Amino acid sequence: MSLHRKPLPVPDAVNSVMNYKKKAEGEILPLEFCDNRTLAEDIVATHPVPPFNKSPYDGFALRSEDTKGLSKEKSGQFRVTETIGAGHRASRPIKEGEAVRIMTGAEIPADADCVAMFEICQTYEEDGHSWMSLKRPMERNQNVIQKGSETKESDILVEAGTKVNPGVKALLATFGYSDVNVYKKPVVGVFATGTELLEVDEPLEPGKIRNSNAFMIVSQVKRAGGEAHYFGKLEDDFDICYQSVSEALDKVDVLITTGGVSVGDYDLMPDIYEKLEADVLFNKVAMRPGSVTTVASYQGKLLFGLSGNPSACYVGFELFTYPIILSYLGRSKPFHQRIQATLGTDFKKPNPFTRFVRGCLRYQEGRVIVDPVGMDKSAVVSSLAHTNVLIMLPGGTRGYECGDSVEALLLEDQTGQQSF
Amino acid sequence: MSLHRKPLPVPDAVNSVMNYKKKAEGEILPLEFCDNRTLAEDIVATHPVPPFNKSPYDGFALRSEDTKGLSKEKSGQFRVTETIGAGHRASRPIKEGEAVRIMTGAEIPADADCVAMFEICQTYEEDGHSWMSLKRPMERNQNVIQKGSETKESDILVEAGTKVNPGVKALLATFGYSDVNVYKKPVVGVFATGTELLEVDEPLEPGKIRNSNAFMIVSQVKRAGGEAHYFGKLEDDFDICYQSVSEALDKVDVLITTGGVSVGDYDLMPDIYEKLEADVLFNKVAMRPGSVTTVASYQGKLLFGLSGNPSACYVGFELFTYPIILSYLGRSKPFHQRIQATLGTDFKKPNPFTRFVRGCLRYQEGRVIVDPVGMDKSAVVSSLAHTNVLIMLPGGTRGYECGDSVEALLLEDQTGQQSF
């Protein structure tokens, strides 16, 4: 692999990856297990809502024609025939001069057409019967929620491709979706490369660092909604590497490696792509960090060769791998939402390439502000912990100032957008 | 329970609940299982970062004093003694006139003090040795990342009370936290009440509706980070109800019931609180929806009596139960973040009470806009599915107009705030 690679502009790189997007198959899950999964079917109203004429209040159901002309001076007396709570039905249609004591949510009895709230009714007992006295006229349909007034049967309420949140779940339950068709999670394999890497539980050794990228990437895969499989660390030995990568490819939908894509003597990934006869989509992107990000396709599967540098690895995942995972999940808006925001802090670094700056979002008087995190060296290490946006600073400038309008990708937002 | 209850202002109601907040104990989890959990310990740098002087580039490590006076006209020749990749160390200190071929991330050999990048070096073979020729002077510490320059040992990097995201996980891995101390999830029991409720897999019957609130609430509990236990449906029978609630209280940290807190004849919860001798904090809140929301404490455990109306139930949870769950989780900012935003659509309903309107957030030219969802009747049913903010409209107005500045609670944001 030559030292000189031609850097691809970010949008072109994203598009070339998205040419290989796929949608996963559906699988049927019990309702209780489908939080945060993505619907592979529309939610259709399987009955009208409400399914019957319903009382919005506790009160008395009666015939509005029986209340004509009632006033403070002329009250009407209604015989209370029965009491119905939500979930119960009146035993028979209502007749002239009768009222049914009715609770919120209960079905309006046949031939009743309005509900007088408790607050305007006086009750009393007489002749061994319950009675209700009313001093005002009621209108037809007053305090009656009409059957189907909120939703007609067969209406599409939520479309396939929507993530299941508590509100979606309420709808699924309402319409009897005890089993739900959701898209399968894509299986995303992760390898770390680098002889310098120690396992997390190993003591530090001279010249070595602990493997943090693999844990970070697995966590990013889960946050995106994928199923992560960590295959461990690749040794810096070509044959073992090649063997491990080939075997892993059989078990995954997408394969991520971290490290080994630079031009150092021990960067093995380029040779592995070559031996696999994988099609390298690009091996250099016109951006910082993550310029060495490499993506290849092998028999329709994508191999993401992310940088070994933690920030570059993080950014490479969110730009290129994230929208692929969300495409597998059938999400109609697979990209991170990109918004305009105000830069809250100077960013004076001159910027020959497009830069994705780790940032944190805040709100101020109705405006969105983004602040770079980890600007000073001492904050670099912990900056990814506080990152919830990537601030996109186009190249070719001498730096940016507090108050400048910039674009930012929202990493924790559930809304997304359709194209990069 | 009297028909006339005194409504408590929302902030007072929230504060009275928060008087009962508790913090859960910690539990030790393997690193791979701690995504989205909350740290019960600070992350401390267990070693300096980088742990050794490190090369940021592929190149040649050498002594800067050997490069004094070098120029295009006067090149220096360095004997290349060995090659070291990341994770390996030079076999011996470097001597005058020597260079070590070094890869990104590798430790700078002893007595070397700078790195010349490949791009400015020429290599050749002579006398059976590898040589490198350099045509410019180097400065001491040029291209060397100093040990401890990013983080000193014992620095606190992330504080207890922080939710574990991919960046936090990378830090945990870097510093050898193979086991992590996180707060235990509070166990939140859920009962639905109401004879009108059918299970999700039951066919619709006259007068009945399917139980959707329980699924919604369980989903809200999970989204907040709690462990939800659904105990099923309470029958409209006092003794069975009382028994079920008493037994459940032994098994949970917090108990939620949906429905049964109104003033209808079948609303049993008030009598259950009374028989338990639970301390009712409030049974009416000056807000819409959810005015009947009732909260009681029993032997230090909170019982949330949420409304049976889906929107009221949803709002009651997010206002009162959510911050209690986040307090158990040790989160330092347990409340939903409240921001100023611009109302994107007229909301003309007169507003005697503070209203929490289901809404959806969008960004426009650096501003935050919130739109009410489900304004027209046909959207009421699906509105909770699209809700990601609650727009707070204070009472006492004749309605709000597009462009008005309003406050909104962010339901899907990870930032939170310290007080309501």
Coordinates of C-alpha atoms in Angstrom, one line a residue, chain A residues 3-4 31-35 46-49 51-52 54 58 83-89 101 103-107 118-119 144-146 149-151 155 157-158 162-179 194-197 200-202 204-213 215-220 222-223 236 262-267 310 314 318 337 339-342 361-369 377-388 410 412-415, chain B residues 3-4 31-35 46-49 51-52 54 58 83-89 101 103-107 118-119 144-146 149-151 155 157-158 162-179 194-197 200-202 204-213 215-220 222-223 236 262-267 310 314 318 337 339-342 361-369 377-388 410 412-415:
Chain A
L3 CA 2.4 6.1 1.3
H4 CA 0.4 8.4 -0.8
L31 CA -44.3 -7.0 23.1
E32 CA -42.4 -6.8 26.4
F33 CA -39.1 -7.3 24.7
C34 CA -39.3 -4.8 21.9
D35 CA -38.2 -1.6 23.6
T46 CA -57.3 -2.8 14.6
H47 CA -60.4 -1.1 16.0
P48 CA -61.8 2.4 16.2
V49 CA -60.8 4.5 19.1
P51 CA -64.2 1.4 20.4
F52 CA -67.6 2.6 21.8
K54 CA -67.5 6.7 26.1
D58 CA -67.9 10.5 36.3
T83 CA -74.3 2.2 38.2
I84 CA -71.7 1.2 35.6
G85 CA -68.0 1.5 36.0
A86 CA -65.4 1.4 33.2
G87 CA -65.4 -2.1 31.7
H88 CA -69.0 -2.8 32.6
R89 CA -72.1 -2.2 30.4
R101 CA -74.7 6.5 37.2
M103 CA -67.8 6.3 35.7
T104 CA -65.1 7.8 33.5
G105 CA -64.3 5.5 30.6
A106 CA -67.5 3.5 30.7
E107 CA -69.6 2.9 27.7
F118 CA -71.5 14.8 39.3
E119 CA -70.8 18.4 40.1
V144 CA -69.8 11.9 25.1
I145 CA -66.6 10.8 23.3
Q146 CA -67.9 9.3 20.1
S149 CA -63.6 10.0 17.0
E150 CA -59.9 9.6 17.7
T151 CA -59.0 6.9 15.2
D155 CA -55.7 3.9 10.1
L157 CA -50.7 5.1 13.3
V158 CA -47.0 4.6 13.3
T162 CA -39.8 3.7 13.8
K163 CA -37.9 3.0 17.0
V164 CA -40.1 1.6 19.8
N165 CA -40.4 4.1 22.7
P166 CA -42.9 4.1 25.6
G167 CA -45.5 5.8 23.5
V168 CA -45.2 3.4 20.6
K169 CA -45.4 0.5 23.0
A170 CA -48.7 1.9 24.4
L171 CA -50.1 1.9 20.9
L172 CA -48.9 -1.7 20.2
A173 CA -50.7 -2.8 23.4
T174 CA -53.8 -0.8 22.6
F175 CA -54.2 -2.6 19.3
G176 CA -53.4 -6.0 20.5
Y177 CA -49.9 -6.5 19.1
S178 CA -48.8 -9.0 21.7
D179 CA -46.2 -10.1 19.2
G194 CA -1.8 -3.8 18.0
T195 CA 0.9 -5.6 19.9
E196 CA 0.9 -2.6 22.3
L197 CA -2.5 -3.5 23.6
V200 CA -8.2 -4.4 30.6
D201 CA -7.3 -6.7 33.6
E202 CA -3.6 -6.9 32.8
L204 CA 0.5 -2.0 32.7
E205 CA 3.8 -2.9 31.0
P206 CA 6.5 -0.7 29.6
G207 CA 5.6 0.5 26.1
K208 CA 2.1 -0.9 26.3
I209 CA -1.4 0.5 26.8
R210 CA -4.7 -1.1 27.6
N211 CA -7.2 -1.9 24.9
S212 CA -9.9 0.7 25.2
N213 CA -11.0 1.1 21.6
F215 CA -14.8 -1.6 24.6
M216 CA -15.7 1.8 23.2
I217 CA -16.7 0.5 19.8
V218 CA -18.7 -2.3 21.3
S219 CA -20.5 0.3 23.3
Q220 CA -21.1 2.5 20.2
K222 CA -24.9 -1.2 21.2
R223 CA -25.9 2.5 21.4
D236 CA 0.7 -8.4 14.6
S262 CA -2.1 3.5 8.8
V263 CA 1.2 3.2 6.8
G264 CA 3.4 1.9 9.6
D265 CA 5.4 -1.3 9.1
Y266 CA 3.0 -3.3 11.4
D267 CA -0.2 -2.0 9.8
P310 CA -9.4 6.7 20.1
Y314 CA -14.9 7.1 17.6
E318 CA -20.3 7.5 14.0
Q337 CA -29.3 14.6 12.7
I339 CA -28.2 20.9 13.1
Q340 CA -27.0 24.5 13.0
A341 CA -25.7 25.8 16.3
T342 CA -23.7 28.6 17.7
L361 CA -24.5 20.6 23.4
R362 CA -26.3 23.1 25.6
Y363 CA -29.4 25.3 25.3
Q364 CA -29.4 29.0 26.1
E365 CA -32.4 31.3 25.7
G366 CA -33.9 29.3 22.9
R367 CA -30.6 28.9 21.0
V368 CA -28.4 25.8 20.6
I369 CA -24.8 26.2 21.6
K377 CA -4.4 18.7 26.7
S378 CA -5.5 17.7 30.1
A379 CA -9.0 17.2 28.9
V380 CA -8.2 15.1 25.9
V381 CA -8.3 11.9 27.7
S382 CA -11.7 12.4 29.2
S383 CA -13.2 14.4 26.3
L384 CA -15.0 11.4 24.7
A385 CA -16.9 10.8 28.0
H386 CA -18.5 14.2 27.6
T387 CA -19.1 14.2 23.9
N388 CA -22.6 14.2 22.6
L410 CA -26.2 15.0 17.3
E412 CA -27.6 10.9 21.3
D413 CA -30.7 12.2 19.5
Q414 CA -33.4 9.7 18.4
T415 CA -34.7 11.7 15.4
Chain B
L3 CA -64.8 15.0 46.1
H4 CA -63.0 18.3 46.9
L31 CA -16.9 -3.8 32.4
E32 CA -18.8 -5.2 29.4
F33 CA -22.1 -5.1 31.2
C34 CA -22.0 -1.5 32.4
D35 CA -23.4 0.4 29.4
T46 CA -4.4 4.8 37.6
H47 CA -1.4 5.8 35.6
P48 CA -0.2 8.9 33.7
V49 CA -1.3 9.3 30.1
P51 CA 2.4 6.2 30.4
F52 CA 5.7 6.8 28.6
K54 CA 5.4 8.3 22.9
D58 CA 5.8 6.9 12.0
T83 CA 12.7 -1.0 14.3
I84 CA 10.1 -0.8 17.0
G85 CA 6.4 -1.0 16.6
A86 CA 3.8 0.1 19.1
G87 CA 4.0 -2.2 22.1
H88 CA 7.7 -3.0 21.7
R89 CA 10.7 -1.2 23.3
R101 CA 12.8 3.4 13.1
M103 CA 6.0 3.4 14.6
T104 CA 3.1 5.6 15.8
G105 CA 2.3 5.0 19.5
A106 CA 5.7 3.3 20.3
E107 CA 7.8 4.4 23.2
F118 CA 9.2 9.4 7.4
E119 CA 8.3 12.1 4.9
V144 CA 7.3 13.5 21.3
I145 CA 4.2 13.2 23.4
Q146 CA 5.5 13.5 26.9
S149 CA 1.2 15.3 29.4
E150 CA -2.5 14.4 29.0
T151 CA -3.3 13.2 32.4
D155 CA -6.5 12.8 38.5
L157 CA -11.5 12.0 35.1
V158 CA -15.1 11.3 35.5
T162 CA -22.2 9.8 35.6
K163 CA -24.0 7.5 33.1
V164 CA -21.7 5.1 31.2
N165 CA -21.6 6.0 27.5
P166 CA -19.0 4.8 25.0
G167 CA -16.5 7.5 25.9
V168 CA -16.8 6.7 29.7
K169 CA -16.3 3.0 28.8
A170 CA -13.1 3.8 26.9
L171 CA -11.8 5.5 30.0
L172 CA -12.7 2.6 32.3
A173 CA -10.8 0.3 30.0
T174 CA -7.8 2.5 29.7
F175 CA -7.4 2.6 33.5
G176 CA -7.9 -1.0 34.1
Y177 CA -11.4 -1.0 35.5
S178 CA -12.3 -4.6 34.5
D179 CA -14.9 -4.5 37.3
G194 CA -59.6 -1.3 36.1
T195 CA -62.1 -3.9 35.2
E196 CA -62.3 -2.4 31.8
L197 CA -58.8 -3.6 31.0
V200 CA -53.0 -7.4 25.1
D201 CA -53.6 -10.8 23.6
E202 CA -57.4 -10.8 24.4
L204 CA -61.8 -6.7 22.2
E205 CA -65.1 -7.0 24.2
P206 CA -67.9 -4.5 24.5
G207 CA -67.2 -1.8 27.0
K208 CA -63.5 -2.9 27.4
I209 CA -60.2 -1.7 26.2
R210 CA -56.7 -3.3 26.2
N211 CA -54.3 -2.5 29.0
S212 CA -51.7 -0.2 27.4
N213 CA -50.7 1.9 30.4
F215 CA -46.7 -1.6 29.0
M216 CA -46.1 2.1 28.5
I217 CA -45.0 2.6 32.2
V218 CA -42.8 -0.5 32.2
S219 CA -41.1 1.0 29.1
Q220 CA -40.8 4.4 30.8
K222 CA -36.7 1.0 31.6
R223 CA -35.9 4.2 29.7
D236 CA -61.9 -3.9 41.3
S262 CA -60.0 9.5 40.7
V263 CA -63.2 10.1 42.6
G264 CA -65.2 7.4 40.8
D265 CA -67.1 4.7 42.7
Y266 CA -64.5 2.1 41.7
D267 CA -61.4 4.1 42.4
P310 CA -52.7 7.4 29.1
Y314 CA -47.2 9.4 31.0
E318 CA -42.0 11.8 33.9
Q337 CA -33.5 19.2 31.5
I339 CA -35.0 24.5 28.3
Q340 CA -36.4 27.6 26.7
A341 CA -37.7 27.1 23.2
T342 CA -39.9 28.7 20.6
L361 CA -38.5 19.1 19.4
R362 CA -36.8 20.4 16.2
Y363 CA -33.9 22.7 15.4
Q364 CA -34.1 25.6 13.0
E365 CA -31.2 27.9 12.2
G366 CA -29.7 27.6 15.6
R367 CA -33.0 27.9 17.5
V368 CA -34.9 25.2 19.3
I369 CA -38.6 24.9 18.3
K377 CA -58.4 14.6 17.7
S378 CA -57.2 12.1 15.1
A379 CA -53.6 12.5 16.3
V380 CA -54.3 12.1 20.0
V381 CA -54.0 8.3 19.9
S382 CA -50.6 8.3 18.3
S383 CA -49.3 11.5 19.9
L384 CA -47.3 9.8 22.7
A385 CA -45.4 7.9 20.1
H386 CA -44.0 11.1 18.7
T387 CA -43.5 12.9 22.0
N388 CA -39.9 13.8 23.1
L410 CA -36.5 17.2 27.4
E412 CA -34.8 11.8 25.7
D413 CA -31.8 14.0 26.7
Q414 CA -29.0 12.5 28.8
T415 CA -27.9 15.7 30.4

